Amino acid sequence: MKRFWVAGPLCLALIGAAYPGAAQDVAATVQARHAHFKQIGVAMKGLSEQMKSPAPSLADVRGYAQRLDELAPQLPSWFPKGSGPESGQKTHSKADVWQKPDEFAKDAAAFAAQTHKLNVAALSGNLAAVAAQAPAVSAACKTCHQAFRERED
Amino acid sequence: MAPAPRRLTGETATVRVWDGPIRIFHWSLAVLLPLAWWTAQQGQMGWHRLIGYAIAGLLAFRLWWGVAGGSTARFAGFVKGPRTVARYAASLFRGSEPGPPGHNPMGGWSVLALLTLLIAEVGLGLFSVDVDGEASGPLADRVSFDAGRFAAHWHHLLFNGLLALIGLHLCAIAFYAAVKRDNLIGPMLTGVGARGEGFRPAARWRLWAGLALAGGVALALAKGLKF
Ligand code: HEM
Ligand code: HEM
């Protein structure tokens, strides 16, 4: 009986502490996801501006390509279960991210493969090769967004 | 002779209401706007941008034509003060007497609203950054990523505003046809109608100047204002 009086309130206290904690976790997860995509977007924007520039900076191009190559393999980890539209958070992720995990993983892997090629091209110092690879990267963004991101802004 | 009441049928279209450039402007817009929407939906951003530049050129032309064009195109001719608008609105459901050719006092403001929204829509598009890192506007390199996404967000929202205004536009035209028995579409197609007298055309050189301006604006924007 004594055990009950110890374990019971302890358990309730834990649940009470965990409940808002869990909601906060989801909010933080979604926020972090958006922050990561923003980093990806900033890098893509910077890259495409360099490629359009009459005098692109190889150092900048390399920086952006490396950043993308670092971020791309992490992408699946930004989508833990429970961080979808059902969480009530402001997210454009479709439920399909979690309902069709194989397809999502396939799109993510294709994206990572394309960014890696981009980084290899940037490291080689051949800007023409970077320019040739860049459309394949944004095509990989587009493929996944069309399938897994709600268009509405 | 007092002007006869206008009727949808049996009226003789005799007086000039719109000059050619306004009509070409209008029907180009009516074709290009749905195309702009459709290409954006399809993700055909290359085409979307080309259409956007064409619309930008049309709008530049329209602004010029609003100060230099035929009399019914001139802002000074059709933008009326609140009192005139109120008086016109009050007479809407009475058989109002035919006014001068061109936009009526309420229509004038709707034209201004449409043009303003269109200009804002194009302006936002120029700075928009898309989510695919593929097809940003030509001026997006002047602003931050966040500002570019902000522009894209409003580009999207404002399009809904445009749709609402175009809906109103079409309803107003239907209202004139059905209730007031006044055919507005015919004159916008052929240039001649039965309403009022006193159209004054613009000198030919002004047309060439407007076309040069429109082409220049479209090209300059397409090049991202880099020369
Ligand atoms: C994308 C769709 C459209 C847009 C953006 C649009 C825009 C405009 C604008 C800006 C004007 C003012 C003309 C000027 O002075 O510059 C106008 C007038 C007019 N539009 Fe449209 N329009 C659209 C579709 C249509 C359609 C489908 C019709 C026919 C069914 C139509 C019929 C007319 C008529 C009859 C006028 C003259 C109104 C008057 O007599 O005052 N429009 N429109
Ligand atoms: C009046 C002319 C225009 C109309 C009606 C129009 C309409 C639209 C619409 C409906 C969308 C889709 C928004 C969404 O649902 O996500 C869009 C996206 C876009 N438009 Fe336009 N547009 C116009 C002009 C332009 C111009 C001139 C540019 C720049 C050259 C431009 C660049 C873009 C970009 C970059 C996007 C993608 C934004 C995103 O993915 O979030 N647009 N436009």
PDB file of C-alpha atoms in Angstrom, chain A residues 37-42 44-45 48-49 52 137-139 141-143 145-146 149 151-153, chain B residues 40-44 49 129 131-134 140-141 143-146 149 152-153 156-157 160:
ATOM      1  CA  PHE A  37      14.449  23.920 -44.703  1.00  0.00           C
ATOM      2  CA  LYS A  38      15.193  27.592 -44.483  1.00  0.00           C
ATOM      3  CA  GLN A  39      18.909  26.798 -44.419  1.00  0.00           C
ATOM      4  CA  ILE A  40      18.410  24.603 -47.472  1.00  0.00           C
ATOM      5  CA  GLY A  41      16.461  27.384 -49.175  1.00  0.00           C
ATOM      6  CA  VAL A  42      19.103  29.987 -48.365  1.00  0.00           C
ATOM      7  CA  MET A  44      19.827  27.042 -52.961  1.00  0.00           C
ATOM      8  CA  LYS A  45      19.101  30.724 -53.435  1.00  0.00           C
ATOM      9  CA  SER A  48      21.520  29.877 -58.080  1.00  0.00           C
ATOM     10  CA  GLU A  49      22.537  33.531 -57.719  1.00  0.00           C
ATOM     11  CA  LYS A  52      23.665  33.365 -62.719  1.00  0.00           C
ATOM     12  CA  VAL A 137      18.896  19.122 -57.284  1.00  0.00           C
ATOM     13  CA  SER A 138      15.937  21.469 -57.597  1.00  0.00           C
ATOM     14  CA  ALA A 139      14.068  18.793 -59.529  1.00  0.00           C
ATOM     15  CA  CYS A 141      13.136  19.313 -54.217  1.00  0.00           C
ATOM     16  CA  LYS A 142      10.180  19.617 -56.545  1.00  0.00           C
ATOM     17  CA  THR A 143       9.459  15.896 -56.756  1.00  0.00           C
ATOM     18  CA  HIS A 145       7.304  18.851 -52.509  1.00  0.00           C
ATOM     19  CA  GLN A 146       4.713  17.814 -55.068  1.00  0.00           C
ATOM     20  CA  ARG A 149       4.187  19.238 -49.154  1.00  0.00           C
ATOM     21  CA  ARG A 151       0.967  23.775 -51.713  1.00  0.00           C
ATOM     22  CA  GLU A 152      -1.073  26.269 -49.752  1.00  0.00           C
ATOM     23  CA  ASP A 153       1.090  29.008 -48.276  1.00  0.00           C
TER      24      ASP A 153
ATOM     25  CA  ALA B  40       1.886  28.244 -61.832  1.00  0.00           C
ATOM     26  CA  GLN B  41      -0.404  25.334 -60.934  1.00  0.00           C
ATOM     27  CA  GLN B  42       1.420  23.066 -63.337  1.00  0.00           C
ATOM     28  CA  GLY B  43       4.798  24.145 -62.012  1.00  0.00           C
ATOM     29  CA  GLN B  44       5.708  25.467 -65.468  1.00  0.00           C
ATOM     30  CA  ARG B  49       7.589  34.073 -65.767  1.00  0.00           C
ATOM     31  CA  VAL B 129      11.372  32.892 -54.025  1.00  0.00           C
ATOM     32  CA  VAL B 131      10.340  26.402 -52.413  1.00  0.00           C
ATOM     33  CA  ASP B 132      12.142  24.381 -55.041  1.00  0.00           C
ATOM     34  CA  GLY B 133      15.117  26.701 -55.357  1.00  0.00           C
ATOM     35  CA  GLU B 134      14.366  26.637 -59.049  1.00  0.00           C
ATOM     36  CA  ALA B 140      14.735  37.987 -55.885  1.00  0.00           C
ATOM     37  CA  ASP B 141      18.513  38.272 -55.788  1.00  0.00           C
ATOM     38  CA  VAL B 143      16.317  40.549 -51.254  1.00  0.00           C
ATOM     39  CA  SER B 144      16.843  37.984 -48.496  1.00  0.00           C
ATOM     40  CA  PHE B 145      15.418  34.485 -48.598  1.00  0.00           C
ATOM     41  CA  ASP B 146      12.820  35.432 -45.984  1.00  0.00           C
ATOM     42  CA  ARG B 149       9.267  33.878 -49.281  1.00  0.00           C
ATOM     43  CA  ALA B 152       5.699  34.605 -52.609  1.00  0.00           C
ATOM     44  CA  HIS B 153       3.218  34.316 -49.765  1.00  0.00           C
ATOM     45  CA  HIS B 156      -0.362  33.795 -53.515  1.00  0.00           C
ATOM     46  CA  LEU B 157      -2.789  35.692 -51.251  1.00  0.00           C
ATOM     47  CA  ASN B 160      -7.163  35.315 -54.487  1.00  0.00           C
TER      48      ASN B 160
END
